[in-house]
Amino acid sequence: MIGTDIDTAVRLLQEGQVVAIPTETVYGLAGNALNQEAVSTIFSVKQRPSFDPLIIHVGRVADIPYYIQDIPPVLRKLADAFMPGPLTLLLEKKLIIPDLVTAGSPRVAVRVPNHPVALDVLTKLNFPVAAPSANPFGYISPTTAQHVAQQLGEQIPYILDGGHCSVGVESTIVGIENDRPTVLRKGGLSVEAIEARIGPIAVREHSTSNPIAPGMLKSHYAPHVPVILGKPEDLLPTLPGKSVGVIRFREKTAGIPDRQQLILSARGDFREAAQRLFAGMRYLDQLALDVIIAELLPEENLGRAINDRLRRAAAG
Ligand code: TXA
Ligand code: MG
């Protein structure tokens, strides 16, 4: 059931149930991170392999120290600058965080979502909430309550509706690797914004099938329709007779019906493009196309996170 009652979501979470909550990035499938049964339910509803760890969400930056050992100064700077916001920090966990949440890792991923409804829920709870994106494992992340309902509606008691997600791609994950701050998943906080605060940061490119590398499963965010990357003008001649969808940053593509084209931002705005990406991919996915051509965006700003999602959609 979809609703807007914060107290219902809070009560269900306190009972150890799993509910969908809005965040500014994508909707999350939330449960009490300190309750093994709630965490197990998250994994089974999402059909997520237990080796892929979960992010915990808290309502205040000041709550983070309850769950982690200490924050290295450089990550502290990022927390001060960007939390609440689309930033997740990987930090040494305290014992209170179950190994199930971190898939056995000594580090836990922590974030403070910048969404009034999420913050309202989280500040009413006295435990952190584990929440992966509220989609079946490997599929496109949800950016509306309706997206969640379409796929997980039967399996969870409540979907808290907070409207369209304003960022639209998942949080940027940052940890310390080999003594250097490193972006482990490109996301809704741009590398440029991070570097403006702390100077140069390493960026791990995607694409290992080794899940020990966080959030980095190669095929992900994938529609059911196959996705190929390239320039539509080059690829279309190789696809005679096929029903083709196109994802592009700004331009229209000649010879493709308008309804089969996802133009992410005609005015070339990366924020708008990120906001529209996942809903647009879902829309194209239900048109019964043979194939979707996706053209990469400029490799800058949120274009980097968008390209990462497009590459992984095409890796399926
Ligand atoms: O924006 C977001 O981060 C959304 C919203 C709901 O907060 N959440 C999200 O969660 O994207 P999820 O589970 O779909 O992706 C989290 C990624 C996973 O791929 C996981 O591998 C990585 O974060 N991760 C979580 N905990 C980790 C840990 N302890 N060590 C390494 N990677 C971790
Ligand atoms: Mg996810």
Coordinates of C-alpha atoms and ligand atoms in Angstrom, one line a residue:
M1 CA 0.0 0.0 0.0
I2 CA 1.2 3.5 -0.9
G3 CA 0.6 6.3 1.7
T4 CA 2.0 9.4 3.2
D5 CA 1.6 8.6 6.8
I6 CA 5.0 8.9 8.5
D7 CA 3.8 7.4 11.8
T8 CA 2.7 4.2 10.0
A9 CA 6.1 3.8 8.5
V10 CA 7.8 4.5 11.9
R11 CA 5.5 1.9 13.6
L12 CA 6.2 -0.8 11.1
L13 CA 10.0 -0.2 11.3
Q14 CA 9.8 -0.4 15.1
E15 CA 8.0 -3.7 14.7
G16 CA 10.9 -5.0 12.6
Q17 CA 9.0 -4.9 9.3
V18 CA 10.4 -3.7 6.0
V19 CA 8.9 -0.6 4.3
A20 CA 9.9 1.6 1.3
I21 CA 10.9 5.2 2.1
P22 CA 11.8 8.1 -0.1
T23 CA 15.2 9.7 -0.2
E24 CA 16.6 12.4 -2.4
T25 CA 18.5 9.9 -4.5
V26 CA 16.3 6.8 -4.9
Y27 CA 13.6 5.0 -2.8
G28 CA 15.1 2.7 -0.2
L29 CA 13.8 -0.6 1.1
A30 CA 14.2 0.1 4.8
G31 CA 14.5 -2.0 7.9
N32 CA 16.0 -1.8 11.4
A33 CA 19.7 -2.3 10.8
L34 CA 20.2 -3.7 14.3
N35 CA 17.5 -6.4 13.9
Q36 CA 18.9 -9.4 12.0
E37 CA 15.4 -10.6 11.0
A38 CA 14.5 -7.2 9.5
V39 CA 17.9 -7.2 7.6
S40 CA 17.3 -10.8 6.3
T41 CA 13.9 -9.7 5.1
I42 CA 15.5 -6.9 3.1
F43 CA 17.8 -9.4 1.4
S44 CA 15.0 -11.8 0.6
V45 CA 12.5 -9.2 -0.7
K46 CA 15.1 -7.7 -2.9
Q47 CA 16.5 -11.1 -3.9
R48 CA 19.9 -9.7 -3.1
P49 CA 22.9 -11.9 -2.6
S50 CA 24.0 -11.8 1.0
F51 CA 27.6 -10.9 -0.1
D52 CA 26.4 -7.4 -1.2
P53 CA 26.3 -5.2 1.9
L54 CA 23.8 -2.5 2.9
I55 CA 24.0 1.2 3.6
I56 CA 22.8 2.4 7.0
H57 CA 20.8 5.6 7.2
V58 CA 20.6 7.9 10.2
G59 CA 18.7 11.1 10.8
R60 CA 21.5 13.3 12.1
V61 CA 25.2 13.6 11.4
A62 CA 25.6 13.6 15.2
D63 CA 24.2 10.0 15.4
I64 CA 27.0 8.5 13.2
P65 CA 29.5 8.0 16.1
Y66 CA 27.2 5.5 17.8
Y67 CA 27.8 3.1 15.0
I68 CA 31.4 3.7 13.8
Q69 CA 34.8 3.8 15.4
D70 CA 36.0 7.2 14.3
I71 CA 36.0 9.4 11.2
P72 CA 39.3 10.1 9.4
P73 CA 39.8 13.9 9.2
V74 CA 39.3 14.0 5.4
L75 CA 36.0 12.1 5.6
R76 CA 35.0 14.4 8.5
K77 CA 35.4 17.3 6.2
L78 CA 33.2 15.7 3.6
A79 CA 30.6 14.9 6.3
D80 CA 30.6 18.5 7.4
A81 CA 30.2 19.8 3.9
F82 CA 27.8 17.3 2.3
M83 CA 25.7 15.6 5.0
P84 CA 22.7 15.4 4.8
G85 CA 23.1 14.7 1.1
P86 CA 23.8 12.2 -1.6
L87 CA 27.1 11.1 0.1
T88 CA 27.8 7.7 1.7
L89 CA 30.9 7.2 3.8
L90 CA 32.6 3.9 4.4
L91 CA 33.8 3.8 8.0
E92 CA 35.1 1.2 10.6
K93 CA 32.0 -0.2 12.2
K94 CA 31.3 -0.7 15.9
L95 CA 30.2 -4.2 17.1
I96 CA 26.6 -3.1 17.4
I97 CA 26.3 -3.2 13.6
P98 CA 25.5 -6.8 12.6
D99 CA 27.9 -8.6 10.2
L100 CA 24.9 -9.3 8.0
V101 CA 24.6 -5.6 7.2
T102 CA 28.2 -5.3 6.1
A103 CA 28.5 -8.8 4.5
G104 CA 31.2 -9.5 7.0
S105 CA 33.3 -6.4 6.3
P106 CA 34.8 -4.4 9.2
R107 CA 33.5 -1.3 7.5
V108 CA 29.9 0.0 7.3
A109 CA 28.5 2.4 4.7
V110 CA 26.6 5.3 6.4
R111 CA 24.5 8.1 5.0
V112 CA 22.2 10.9 6.1
P113 CA 19.6 11.4 3.4
N114 CA 18.6 14.9 2.5
H115 CA 14.8 14.4 2.2
P116 CA 12.4 15.9 4.7
V117 CA 10.2 12.7 4.8
A118 CA 13.2 10.4 5.3
L119 CA 14.6 12.7 8.0
D120 CA 11.3 12.8 9.7
V121 CA 11.1 9.0 9.9
L122 CA 14.8 8.5 10.9
T123 CA 14.8 11.1 13.7
K124 CA 11.7 9.3 15.2
L125 CA 13.7 6.0 15.5
N126 CA 16.3 5.0 18.0
F127 CA 18.1 2.7 15.6
P128 CA 19.7 3.2 12.1
V129 CA 17.9 1.9 9.1
A130 CA 19.5 -0.4 6.5
A131 CA 18.2 0.4 3.1
P132 CA 19.3 -0.7 -0.4
S133 CA 17.5 0.8 -3.4
A134 CA 13.9 -0.6 -3.4
N135 CA 14.2 -2.5 -6.7
P136 CA 14.7 -6.2 -7.4
F137 CA 18.4 -6.9 -7.5
G138 CA 20.0 -5.8 -10.7
Y139 CA 17.0 -3.8 -12.0
I140 CA 16.6 -0.1 -12.4
S141 CA 16.4 1.8 -9.1
P142 CA 13.0 3.5 -8.2
T143 CA 12.6 7.2 -8.2
T144 CA 8.8 7.3 -7.4
A145 CA 6.6 5.4 -4.9
Q146 CA 4.8 3.9 -8.0
H147 CA 8.0 2.4 -9.3
V148 CA 8.4 0.6 -6.0
A149 CA 4.7 -0.6 -6.0
Q150 CA 5.1 -2.0 -9.5
Q151 CA 7.7 -4.5 -8.4
L152 CA 7.7 -4.9 -4.6
G153 CA 4.2 -3.8 -3.8
E154 CA 2.9 -7.3 -2.9
Q155 CA 5.8 -8.1 -0.7
I156 CA 6.0 -5.1 1.7
P157 CA 3.3 -3.7 4.0
Y158 CA 3.8 0.0 3.2
I159 CA 5.4 2.4 0.7
L160 CA 5.9 5.9 2.1
D161 CA 5.3 8.3 -0.7
G162 CA 7.6 11.3 -0.7
G163 CA 7.2 12.3 -4.4
H164 CA 9.8 12.2 -7.1
C165 CA 13.4 11.9 -6.0
S166 CA 15.1 15.2 -6.6
V167 CA 18.6 13.8 -7.3
G168 CA 17.6 10.6 -9.1
V169 CA 20.8 8.6 -9.0
E170 CA 22.3 6.8 -5.9
S171 CA 24.6 8.4 -3.4
T172 CA 28.3 8.8 -4.1
I173 CA 30.3 6.3 -1.9
V174 CA 33.6 7.4 -0.5
G175 CA 36.1 5.5 1.6
I176 CA 39.8 5.4 2.3
E177 CA 41.6 2.9 0.0
N178 CA 45.4 2.6 0.2
D179 CA 45.5 5.6 2.5
R180 CA 43.8 7.8 -0.1
P181 CA 40.2 9.1 -0.1
T182 CA 38.5 7.2 -3.0
V183 CA 35.2 7.4 -4.7
L184 CA 34.0 3.8 -4.8
R185 CA 30.7 4.5 -6.5
K186 CA 30.0 7.6 -8.6
G187 CA 26.7 9.1 -7.6
G188 CA 24.6 12.2 -6.9
L189 CA 27.4 14.2 -5.4
S190 CA 29.8 15.0 -8.2
V191 CA 33.6 14.3 -8.0
E192 CA 34.1 18.0 -8.8
A193 CA 32.1 19.1 -5.8
I194 CA 34.1 16.8 -3.6
E195 CA 37.5 17.9 -5.0
A196 CA 36.5 21.6 -4.4
R197 CA 36.5 20.7 -0.7
I198 CA 39.3 18.3 -0.2
G199 CA 41.5 18.4 -3.3
P200 CA 42.2 15.5 -5.7
I201 CA 40.4 12.3 -5.0
A202 CA 41.0 8.8 -6.5
V203 CA 38.0 7.4 -8.5
R204 CA 37.6 3.7 -8.8
E205 CA 36.2 2.9 -12.2
H206 CA 33.4 0.3 -12.2
S207 CA 33.3 -3.1 -13.5
T208 CA 34.6 -5.8 -11.4
S209 CA 32.5 -8.8 -10.7
N210 CA 34.3 -9.1 -7.4
P211 CA 31.7 -7.9 -4.9
I212 CA 34.4 -7.2 -2.3
A213 CA 34.8 -4.0 -4.3
P214 CA 31.8 -2.1 -3.0
G215 CA 28.8 -1.5 -5.1
M216 CA 30.6 -2.5 -8.1
L217 CA 28.8 -5.4 -9.7
K218 CA 29.2 -5.1 -13.4
S219 CA 25.7 -5.7 -14.7
H220 CA 23.2 -3.6 -12.8
Y221 CA 20.5 -0.9 -13.3
A222 CA 19.6 -3.0 -16.3
P223 CA 16.3 -2.9 -18.2
H224 CA 14.9 -6.1 -19.6
V225 CA 15.4 -4.8 -23.1
P226 CA 19.1 -5.0 -24.2
V227 CA 21.0 -1.8 -24.1
I228 CA 23.9 -1.0 -26.4
L229 CA 26.2 2.1 -26.1
G230 CA 27.1 4.2 -29.1
K231 CA 26.0 7.0 -31.4
P232 CA 22.5 6.4 -32.7
E233 CA 23.4 7.6 -36.2
D234 CA 26.2 4.9 -36.4
L235 CA 24.2 2.1 -34.8
L236 CA 20.8 2.5 -36.5
P237 CA 22.0 1.2 -39.9
T238 CA 23.1 -2.0 -38.2
L239 CA 19.7 -2.6 -36.8
P240 CA 17.3 -2.9 -39.8
G241 CA 13.7 -3.8 -39.0
K242 CA 14.3 -3.5 -35.2
S243 CA 12.1 -1.5 -32.9
V244 CA 14.7 0.8 -31.3
G245 CA 14.6 3.2 -28.3
V246 CA 17.2 5.9 -27.8
I247 CA 18.6 7.5 -24.7
R248 CA 20.5 10.8 -25.3
F249 CA 21.5 13.8 -23.4
R250 CA 20.1 16.7 -25.5
E251 CA 19.4 15.9 -29.1
K252 CA 16.5 14.3 -31.0
T253 CA 17.3 11.4 -33.2
A254 CA 16.0 11.4 -36.8
G255 CA 14.0 8.4 -37.9
I256 CA 12.9 7.3 -34.4
P257 CA 9.4 8.0 -33.1
D258 CA 9.3 10.6 -30.4
R259 CA 7.7 8.3 -27.9
Q260 CA 10.7 5.9 -28.2
Q261 CA 13.2 8.7 -27.4
L262 CA 14.4 9.6 -23.9
I263 CA 16.0 13.0 -24.1
L264 CA 17.5 13.5 -20.7
S265 CA 17.8 17.3 -20.7
A266 CA 17.2 19.3 -23.9
R267 CA 18.9 22.3 -22.1
G268 CA 21.9 20.2 -21.3
D269 CA 21.5 20.3 -17.5
F270 CA 23.2 17.4 -15.7
R271 CA 20.9 17.6 -12.7
E272 CA 17.8 17.4 -14.8
A273 CA 19.3 14.5 -16.7
A274 CA 20.1 12.5 -13.5
Q275 CA 16.6 13.2 -12.2
R276 CA 15.0 11.8 -15.4
L277 CA 17.3 8.9 -16.1
F278 CA 15.8 5.9 -14.2
A279 CA 12.1 6.9 -14.8
G280 CA 12.9 7.2 -18.5
M281 CA 14.7 3.8 -18.6
R282 CA 11.6 2.2 -17.0
Y283 CA 9.3 3.9 -19.5
L284 CA 11.4 2.7 -22.4
D285 CA 11.5 -0.8 -20.9
Q286 CA 7.8 -1.2 -21.0
L287 CA 7.5 -0.3 -24.7
A288 CA 8.4 -3.8 -25.9
L289 CA 11.3 -2.6 -28.0
D290 CA 14.0 -4.9 -29.4
V291 CA 16.9 -2.8 -28.3
I292 CA 17.8 0.5 -26.6
I293 CA 20.7 2.6 -27.9
A294 CA 22.3 4.8 -25.2
E295 CA 24.7 7.6 -26.0
L296 CA 27.1 8.5 -23.2
L297 CA 27.1 12.0 -21.8
P298 CA 30.1 14.2 -21.4
E299 CA 32.3 12.6 -18.7
E300 CA 32.0 15.4 -16.2
N301 CA 29.8 16.5 -13.3
L302 CA 26.8 14.1 -12.8
G303 CA 27.5 12.9 -16.4
R304 CA 30.0 10.5 -14.8
A305 CA 27.4 8.9 -12.5
I306 CA 24.9 8.7 -15.4
N307 CA 27.5 7.1 -17.7
D308 CA 28.3 4.6 -15.0
R309 CA 24.6 3.6 -14.9
L310 CA 24.4 3.4 -18.7
R311 CA 27.5 1.3 -18.9
R312 CA 26.2 -1.1 -16.3
A313 CA 22.8 -1.2 -18.0
A314 CA 24.6 -2.2 -21.2
A315 CA 26.7 -4.9 -19.4
G316 CA 23.7 -7.1 -18.9
Ligands
TXA1 O1 21.5 6.6 -2.6 C1 21.7 5.5 -2.1 O2 22.8 5.2 -1.7 C2 20.5 4.5 -2.0 C3 19.5 5.1 -1.0 C4 18.3 4.2 -0.8 O3 20.1 5.5 0.2 N1 20.9 3.2 -1.5 C5 21.6 2.4 -2.3 O4 21.8 1.2 -1.8 O5 22.0 2.7 -3.5 P1 22.3 -0.1 -2.6 O6 22.3 -1.2 -1.6 O7 21.4 -0.3 -3.8 O8 23.7 0.2 -3.0 C6 24.7 0.3 -2.0 C7 26.1 -0.1 -2.4 C8 26.1 -1.6 -2.6 O9 26.3 -1.9 -4.0 C9 27.2 -2.1 -1.7 O10 28.0 -3.0 -2.4 C10 27.9 -0.9 -1.2 O11 27.0 0.2 -1.4 N2 28.2 -1.1 0.2 C11 27.4 -1.0 1.2 N3 28.0 -1.3 2.4 C12 29.3 -1.5 2.0 C13 30.4 -1.9 2.8 N4 30.4 -2.1 4.1 N5 31.6 -2.1 2.1 C14 31.6 -1.9 0.8 N6 30.6 -1.6 0.0 C15 29.4 -1.4 0.6
MG2 MG 20.9 -0.6 -5.7

